[in-house]
Structures are given as C-alpha cells and as structure tokens.
mmCIF file of C-alpha atoms in Angstrom:
data_model
loop_
_atom_site.group_PDB
_atom_site.id
_atom_site.type_symbol
_atom_site.label_atom_id
_atom_site.label_comp_id
_atom_site.label_asym_id
_atom_site.label_seq_id
_atom_site.Cartn_x
_atom_site.Cartn_y
_atom_site.Cartn_z
ATOM 1 C CA MET A 20 19.751 63.215 13.823
ATOM 2 C CA ASN A 21 18.782 59.854 15.437
ATOM 3 C CA TYR A 22 19.501 56.700 13.307
ATOM 4 C CA GLN A 23 18.332 54.180 15.933
ATOM 5 C CA PRO A 24 15.110 53.183 14.053
ATOM 6 C CA LEU A 25 17.141 52.334 10.905
ATOM 7 C CA ARG A 26 19.455 50.040 12.834
ATOM 8 C CA SER A 27 16.483 48.207 14.366
ATOM 9 C CA LEU A 28 15.285 47.218 10.894
ATOM 10 C CA VAL A 29 18.396 45.153 10.132
ATOM 11 C CA PRO A 30 17.431 42.084 12.241
ATOM 12 C CA MET A 31 13.902 42.205 10.840
ATOM 13 C CA LEU A 32 15.163 42.214 7.230
ATOM 14 C CA ALA A 33 17.514 39.324 8.000
ATOM 15 C CA LEU A 34 14.664 37.305 9.501
ATOM 16 C CA ALA A 35 12.445 37.971 6.502
ATOM 17 C CA ALA A 36 15.195 36.893 4.111
ATOM 18 C CA ALA A 37 15.789 33.687 6.078
ATOM 19 C CA SER A 38 12.104 32.778 5.908
ATOM 20 C CA VAL A 39 11.931 32.845 2.100
ATOM 21 C CA PRO A 40 13.639 29.443 1.516
ATOM 22 C CA LEU A 41 11.334 27.860 4.122
ATOM 23 C CA MET A 42 8.226 29.050 2.294
ATOM 24 C CA ALA A 43 9.590 27.816 -1.000
ATOM 25 C CA GLN A 44 10.380 24.427 0.530
ATOM 26 C CA THR A 45 6.854 24.128 1.925
ATOM 27 C CA ALA A 46 5.350 24.909 -1.451
ATOM 28 C CA THR A 47 7.341 22.122 -3.142
ATOM 29 C CA GLU A 48 6.614 19.336 -0.666
ATOM 30 C CA ALA A 49 5.380 16.096 -2.249
ATOM 31 C CA PRO A 50 1.593 15.700 -2.266
ATOM 32 C CA VAL A 51 0.049 13.188 0.108
ATOM 33 C CA LEU A 52 -2.779 10.710 -0.491
ATOM 34 C CA ARG A 53 -4.779 9.492 2.517
ATOM 35 C CA VAL A 54 -6.952 6.391 2.185
ATOM 36 C CA GLN A 55 -8.889 4.140 4.527
ATOM 37 C CA GLY A 56 -9.609 0.444 4.335
ATOM 38 C CA ALA A 57 -12.069 -1.681 6.271
ATOM 39 C CA ALA A 58 -12.843 -5.389 6.345
ATOM 40 C CA GLU A 59 -14.996 -7.854 8.221
ATOM 41 C CA VAL A 60 -14.418 -11.569 8.761
ATOM 42 C CA ARG A 61 -17.268 -13.811 9.897
ATOM 43 C CA VAL A 62 -16.607 -17.085 11.709
ATOM 44 C CA VAL A 63 -18.574 -19.607 13.731
ATOM 45 C CA PRO A 64 -18.279 -18.862 17.486
ATOM 46 C CA ASP A 65 -16.792 -21.332 19.931
ATOM 47 C CA LEU A 66 -17.900 -19.633 23.165
ATOM 48 C CA ALA A 67 -21.259 -18.793 24.717
ATOM 49 C CA VAL A 68 -22.255 -16.823 27.807
ATOM 50 C CA VAL A 69 -25.669 -17.559 29.318
ATOM 51 C CA ARG A 70 -27.228 -15.031 31.706
ATOM 52 C CA LEU A 71 -29.914 -16.428 33.961
ATOM 53 C CA GLY A 72 -31.099 -16.282 37.531
ATOM 54 C CA VAL A 73 -33.919 -16.437 40.015
ATOM 55 C CA ALA A 74 -36.229 -13.894 41.644
ATOM 56 C CA ASN A 75 -38.607 -14.281 44.582
ATOM 57 C CA GLU A 76 -41.034 -12.119 46.534
ATOM 58 C CA ALA A 77 -41.890 -12.510 50.224
ATOM 59 C CA GLN A 78 -43.271 -10.507 53.130
ATOM 60 C CA THR A 79 -39.880 -10.054 54.776
ATOM 61 C CA ALA A 80 -36.468 -9.338 53.300
ATOM 62 C CA GLN A 81 -34.997 -12.386 55.027
ATOM 63 C CA GLU A 82 -37.603 -14.730 53.566
ATOM 64 C CA ALA A 83 -37.144 -13.352 50.063
ATOM 65 C CA GLN A 84 -33.356 -13.614 50.228
ATOM 66 C CA GLN A 85 -33.384 -17.105 51.751
ATOM 67 C CA ALA A 86 -35.654 -18.373 48.977
ATOM 68 C CA VAL A 87 -33.346 -16.909 46.334
ATOM 69 C CA ASN A 88 -30.259 -18.341 48.044
ATOM 70 C CA SER A 89 -31.738 -21.839 48.120
ATOM 71 C CA ALA A 90 -32.800 -21.669 44.482
ATOM 72 C CA SER A 91 -29.413 -20.257 43.442
ATOM 73 C CA ASP A 92 -27.578 -23.132 45.118
ATOM 74 C CA ALA A 93 -29.780 -25.636 43.302
ATOM 75 C CA ILE A 94 -29.209 -23.869 39.978
ATOM 76 C CA LEU A 95 -25.431 -23.850 40.413
ATOM 77 C CA ASP A 96 -25.428 -27.548 41.307
ATOM 78 C CA ALA A 97 -27.489 -28.346 38.221
ATOM 79 C CA VAL A 98 -25.176 -26.346 35.960
ATOM 80 C CA ARG A 99 -22.110 -28.087 37.362
ATOM 81 C CA ARG A 100 -23.685 -31.489 36.760
ATOM 82 C CA VAL A 101 -24.045 -30.601 33.083
ATOM 83 C CA GLY A 102 -20.265 -30.227 32.904
ATOM 84 C CA ILE A 103 -19.591 -26.539 33.617
ATOM 85 C CA ASP A 104 -16.595 -25.769 35.826
ATOM 86 C CA GLU A 105 -17.282 -23.698 38.923
ATOM 87 C CA GLN A 106 -14.872 -20.942 37.822
ATOM 88 C CA ASN A 107 -17.019 -20.399 34.709
ATOM 89 C CA VAL A 108 -20.026 -19.310 36.785
ATOM 90 C CA GLN A 109 -20.068 -15.730 38.069
ATOM 91 C CA THR A 110 -22.625 -13.663 39.962
ATOM 92 C CA VAL A 111 -23.291 -10.479 37.985
ATOM 93 C CA ARG A 112 -26.220 -8.979 39.890
ATOM 94 C CA LEU A 113 -27.614 -9.476 43.397
ATOM 95 C CA VAL A 114 -30.597 -7.286 44.311
ATOM 96 C CA LEU A 115 -32.891 -6.959 47.330
ATOM 97 C CA SER A 116 -35.528 -4.218 47.186
ATOM 98 C CA PRO A 117 -38.790 -3.342 48.978
ATOM 99 C CA LEU A 118 -42.225 -3.611 47.378
ATOM 100 C CA TYR A 119 -44.640 -0.736 47.979
ATOM 101 C CA SER A 120 -48.410 -0.622 48.047
ATOM 102 C CA SER A 121 -50.162 0.999 45.111
ATOM 103 C CA ARG A 122 -51.521 4.501 45.599
ATOM 104 C CA ARG A 123 -55.151 4.876 44.585
ATOM 105 C CA PRO A 124 -56.628 8.109 43.188
ATOM 106 C CA GLY A 125 -57.372 10.485 46.051
ATOM 107 C CA ASP A 126 -55.291 8.491 48.537
ATOM 108 C CA THR A 127 -53.331 10.870 50.769
ATOM 109 C CA GLN A 128 -51.321 8.225 52.574
ATOM 110 C CA GLU A 129 -47.744 7.517 51.588
ATOM 111 C CA PRO A 130 -47.087 4.123 49.964
ATOM 112 C CA ARG A 131 -46.097 1.525 52.541
ATOM 113 C CA ILE A 132 -43.816 -1.484 52.267
ATOM 114 C CA VAL A 133 -45.845 -4.627 51.647
ATOM 115 C CA GLY A 134 -43.013 -7.048 50.923
ATOM 116 C CA TYR A 135 -39.578 -7.552 49.441
ATOM 117 C CA ARG A 136 -38.177 -8.829 46.177
ATOM 118 C CA ALA A 137 -34.808 -10.567 45.946
ATOM 119 C CA SER A 138 -33.022 -11.673 42.786
ATOM 120 C CA ASN A 139 -29.725 -13.241 41.821
ATOM 121 C CA THR A 140 -28.388 -13.224 38.251
ATOM 122 C CA VAL A 141 -25.375 -15.245 37.121
ATOM 123 C CA SER A 142 -23.419 -15.570 33.894
ATOM 124 C CA VAL A 143 -22.350 -19.027 32.779
ATOM 125 C CA ARG A 144 -19.454 -19.358 30.349
ATOM 126 C CA VAL A 145 -19.916 -22.372 28.080
ATOM 127 C CA ASP A 146 -16.874 -23.424 26.041
ATOM 128 C CA ASP A 147 -18.724 -26.294 24.352
ATOM 129 C CA LEU A 148 -21.652 -24.926 22.338
ATOM 130 C CA ASN A 149 -23.293 -28.345 22.391
ATOM 131 C CA LEU A 150 -23.924 -27.785 26.110
ATOM 132 C CA VAL A 151 -25.683 -24.407 25.864
ATOM 133 C CA ALA A 152 -29.206 -25.811 25.610
ATOM 134 C CA ALA A 153 -28.468 -28.341 28.357
ATOM 135 C CA VAL A 154 -27.244 -25.575 30.684
ATOM 136 C CA ILE A 155 -30.406 -23.541 30.135
ATOM 137 C CA ASP A 156 -32.744 -26.496 30.600
ATOM 138 C CA ALA A 157 -30.931 -27.719 33.717
ATOM 139 C CA ALA A 158 -31.019 -24.261 35.310
ATOM 140 C CA LEU A 159 -34.714 -23.796 34.567
ATOM 141 C CA ALA A 160 -35.540 -27.229 35.939
ATOM 142 C CA ALA A 161 -33.604 -26.382 39.121
ATOM 143 C CA GLY A 162 -35.638 -23.245 39.791
ATOM 144 C CA ALA A 163 -34.351 -20.449 37.558
ATOM 145 C CA ASN A 164 -37.162 -18.106 36.505
ATOM 146 C CA GLN A 165 -35.094 -15.374 34.863
ATOM 147 C CA LEU A 166 -33.428 -15.929 31.486
ATOM 148 C CA GLU A 167 -31.855 -12.756 30.077
ATOM 149 C CA GLY A 168 -30.116 -14.104 26.997
ATOM 150 C CA VAL A 169 -27.209 -15.884 25.380
ATOM 151 C CA SER A 170 -24.244 -14.141 23.729
ATOM 152 C CA PHE A 171 -21.687 -15.836 21.493
ATOM 153 C CA GLY A 172 -18.023 -15.056 20.946
ATOM 154 C CA LEU A 173 -14.554 -16.449 20.385
ATOM 155 C CA GLN A 174 -12.200 -17.887 22.969
ATOM 156 C CA ASP A 175 -9.244 -16.487 20.990
ATOM 157 C CA ASP A 176 -9.969 -13.926 18.273
ATOM 158 C CA GLN A 177 -6.358 -12.939 17.525
ATOM 159 C CA ALA A 178 -6.005 -14.950 14.296
ATOM 160 C CA VAL A 179 -9.335 -13.682 12.968
ATOM 161 C CA ARG A 180 -8.426 -10.078 13.837
ATOM 162 C CA GLN A 181 -5.166 -10.389 11.903
ATOM 163 C CA GLN A 182 -7.035 -11.779 8.910
ATOM 164 C CA ALA A 183 -9.448 -8.844 8.981
ATOM 165 C CA LEU A 184 -6.522 -6.434 9.341
ATOM 166 C CA ARG A 185 -4.768 -7.853 6.265
ATOM 167 C CA ARG A 186 -7.952 -7.487 4.237
ATOM 168 C CA ALA A 187 -8.370 -3.900 5.417
ATOM 169 C CA VAL A 188 -4.804 -3.067 4.330
ATOM 170 C CA ASP A 189 -5.420 -4.692 0.933
ATOM 171 C CA GLU A 190 -8.550 -2.608 0.471
ATOM 172 C CA ALA A 191 -6.719 0.597 1.380
ATOM 173 C CA ARG A 192 -3.892 -0.209 -1.044
ATOM 174 C CA GLY A 193 -6.404 -0.962 -3.798
ATOM 175 C CA LYS A 194 -8.054 2.417 -3.262
ATOM 176 C CA ALA A 195 -4.686 4.169 -3.342
ATOM 177 C CA ASP A 196 -3.642 2.422 -6.585
ATOM 178 C CA ALA A 197 -6.920 3.314 -8.288
ATOM 179 C CA MET A 198 -6.804 6.957 -7.208
ATOM 180 C CA ALA A 199 -3.141 7.362 -8.150
ATOM 181 C CA ALA A 200 -3.773 5.904 -11.615
ATOM 182 C CA ALA A 201 -6.731 8.221 -12.150
ATOM 183 C CA LEU A 202 -4.637 11.228 -11.120
ATOM 184 C CA GLY A 203 -1.682 10.238 -13.291
ATOM 185 C CA VAL A 204 0.730 9.949 -10.370
ATOM 186 C CA GLU A 205 2.583 7.128 -8.615
ATOM 187 C CA LEU A 206 2.727 5.963 -5.018
ATOM 188 C CA ALA A 207 6.244 6.887 -3.892
ATOM 189 C CA GLY A 208 6.117 5.401 -0.395
ATOM 190 C CA ILE A 209 4.182 5.126 2.833
ATOM 191 C CA ILE A 210 4.280 8.035 5.257
ATOM 192 C CA SER A 211 2.188 6.537 8.058
ATOM 193 C CA VAL A 212 -0.150 3.660 8.856
ATOM 194 C CA THR A 213 -2.777 3.873 11.603
ATOM 195 C CA GLU A 214 -4.957 1.043 12.843
ATOM 196 C CA GLU A 215 -8.414 2.295 13.725
ATOM 197 C CA PRO A 216 -10.410 0.678 16.554
ATOM 198 C CA GLY A 217 -12.016 -2.576 15.424
ATOM 199 C CA PHE A 218 -14.712 -4.599 17.119
ATOM 200 C CA VAL A 219 -16.216 -8.044 17.473
ATOM 201 C CA ARG A 220 -19.937 -8.116 16.776
ATOM 202 C CA GLU A 221 -21.344 -10.984 18.787
ATOM 203 C CA PRO A 222 -24.798 -12.408 18.036
ATOM 204 C CA MET A 223 -27.122 -12.022 21.000
ATOM 205 C CA MET A 224 -30.058 -14.325 21.633
ATOM 206 C CA GLU A 225 -32.528 -12.321 23.706
ATOM 207 C CA MET A 226 -34.776 -14.262 26.061
ATOM 208 C CA SER A 227 -37.900 -13.040 27.796
ATOM 209 C CA ARG A 228 -38.623 -13.781 31.432
ATOM 210 C CA VAL A 229 -39.507 -17.416 32.056
ATOM 211 C CA MET A 230 -41.851 -18.207 34.925
ATOM 212 C CA ALA A 231 -43.395 -21.667 34.354
ATOM 213 C CA VAL A 232 -40.743 -23.952 32.942
ATOM 214 C CA GLN A 233 -41.037 -27.401 34.476
ATOM 215 C CA SER A 234 -42.803 -28.848 31.416
ATOM 216 C CA ALA A 235 -41.046 -26.704 28.818
ATOM 217 C CA PRO A 236 -39.549 -28.539 25.806
ATOM 218 C CA GLN A 237 -35.813 -28.616 25.247
ATOM 219 C CA THR A 238 -34.348 -25.224 24.422
ATOM 220 C CA THR A 239 -33.094 -24.690 20.863
ATOM 221 C CA VAL A 240 -29.998 -22.509 20.443
ATOM 222 C CA SER A 241 -28.533 -21.295 17.125
ATOM 223 C CA PRO A 242 -25.104 -19.635 17.509
ATOM 224 C CA GLY A 243 -24.905 -18.106 14.026
ATOM 225 C CA GLU A 244 -21.650 -16.276 13.237
ATOM 226 C CA VAL A 245 -19.368 -13.757 14.928
ATOM 227 C CA ALA A 246 -18.194 -10.758 12.881
ATOM 228 C CA VAL A 247 -14.679 -9.401 13.517
ATOM 229 C CA SER A 248 -13.861 -6.074 11.863
ATOM 230 C CA ALA A 249 -10.685 -4.074 11.262
ATOM 231 C CA SER A 250 -9.987 -0.618 9.843
ATOM 232 C CA VAL A 251 -6.769 1.151 8.816
ATOM 233 C CA SER A 252 -5.761 4.595 7.582
ATOM 234 C CA ILE A 253 -2.687 4.909 5.331
ATOM 235 C CA GLU A 254 -0.863 7.992 4.057
ATOM 236 C CA TYR A 255 1.094 7.667 0.806
ATOM 237 C CA ARG A 256 3.633 10.056 -0.668
ATOM 238 C CA LEU A 257 2.932 10.770 -4.352
ATOM 239 C CA SER A 258 5.288 11.422 -7.249
ATOM 240 C CA GLU A 259 4.772 12.226 -10.915
ATOM 241 C CA GLN A 260 4.931 9.369 -13.406
#
C-alpha cells in the first residue's frame, strides 16, 4: 500500500491552519473614512503678460520679413521707453509663410505663390499693472497690428496656495467630523493625507486683431481677480464611541 498521497497533505493542512488567524485579523481591522476637501482663494493679481506683435504681407519673403523686423524693433523700443526691462520681453512666435492664389471653379491650374506673409509675436511681462494700458498703446502706436490678449497672475503665489490648502484641510476635517457623528463613531487618527493637484485660474482679456490704431483712444484694462485652488484627500481611522 502506498501512503505517499497522505504525507503530501500535511504541509497543505499546516498552511491552511496558519492562514486562519490572518483572515480573522483582516476581518477585525478598524474601518476607514475617506474624505476630500477643496478651497479657492481669490486675490488681486500683481502681474500681467501682454501678447502682441506685427504682421506684414509683401511680394517677396525678404520684403515681408524686413518690414516685420523694422516694425518689431520700433515696438520693442516703444515698450522699453514705457519702463519695461528688456529681459521681460520675449519672442514667442516668428512665422514666414507663402500666400497662394485663389482657385476659381473649373480652374485646373495649381495655386501659385503670389506673395509672402511674415509675423512676429512677443510676450511682455508687466510687473506694474498701472503700465499695462501704456504698454499696449505704445506698441500699437509704434506699428503693432496684432493684439492677442492680456493674462493676469501672481509674481509669488506660494502664500496664497498655502492659505487655500489650509482651507481645504479644514473643509475635509469638517466633513469627517459630521460623517463620524452621524455614524456614531469617532475619528481615531489620520492614516494618510494626499494633496491633489491645484491650479491658478488667471483672468484672460481676449483682444481681436487691431489694424488701424493710430487714432485709437487709450486702452482700458481691468485685471479682476486671480483664483488659486487647493484640494486634499484624507483617510481617517474610525473607532466606536
């Protein structure tokens, strides 16, 4: 008679017996409460970024680019005279592209190049909001014919972010207290705290393309407020009252 199968059951029975306390321990773990808190703090901005530029069309690429270069130099000089440091002006887009003839119905010929269009767009950082309108007006008077918009922000948003974060934590704790009281349990401690991605919502002043601006009145700019948000997720361990 072969008793080998009976002997092979011994390790399996030992493993099963060892797993019983683990299952019992899992079943008696303290319940967990997960809550989220979010907050938003609104403040007046102290920074503006103006995006503007110049575009020109000509028969040759060289003529189009030279016209844009001359206008760009005049615009940069005008912006500097307002009081903007040179390091606060940055080229963000420089484009030179061909212009093609229009194809008429029934025309079998391929469109041909009839000219070129060059453009140069810059962003101007303005740390003094009182100068935003002056920057725009000076650039337009110097030859700018593209005005894409003005965005507002904060030079240092760390303090405002921390304020929003504290409010988010307070909201999460308030939710946890209310839920624990309704369930008849107590908060026994914090298991984990996670900061969710926050953001800064900057007001954006959209501007349409400006072509004839020499006699335009002074530009009016309203910065509004910047919204800084924060969000947290907290896990609490619960215990019976």
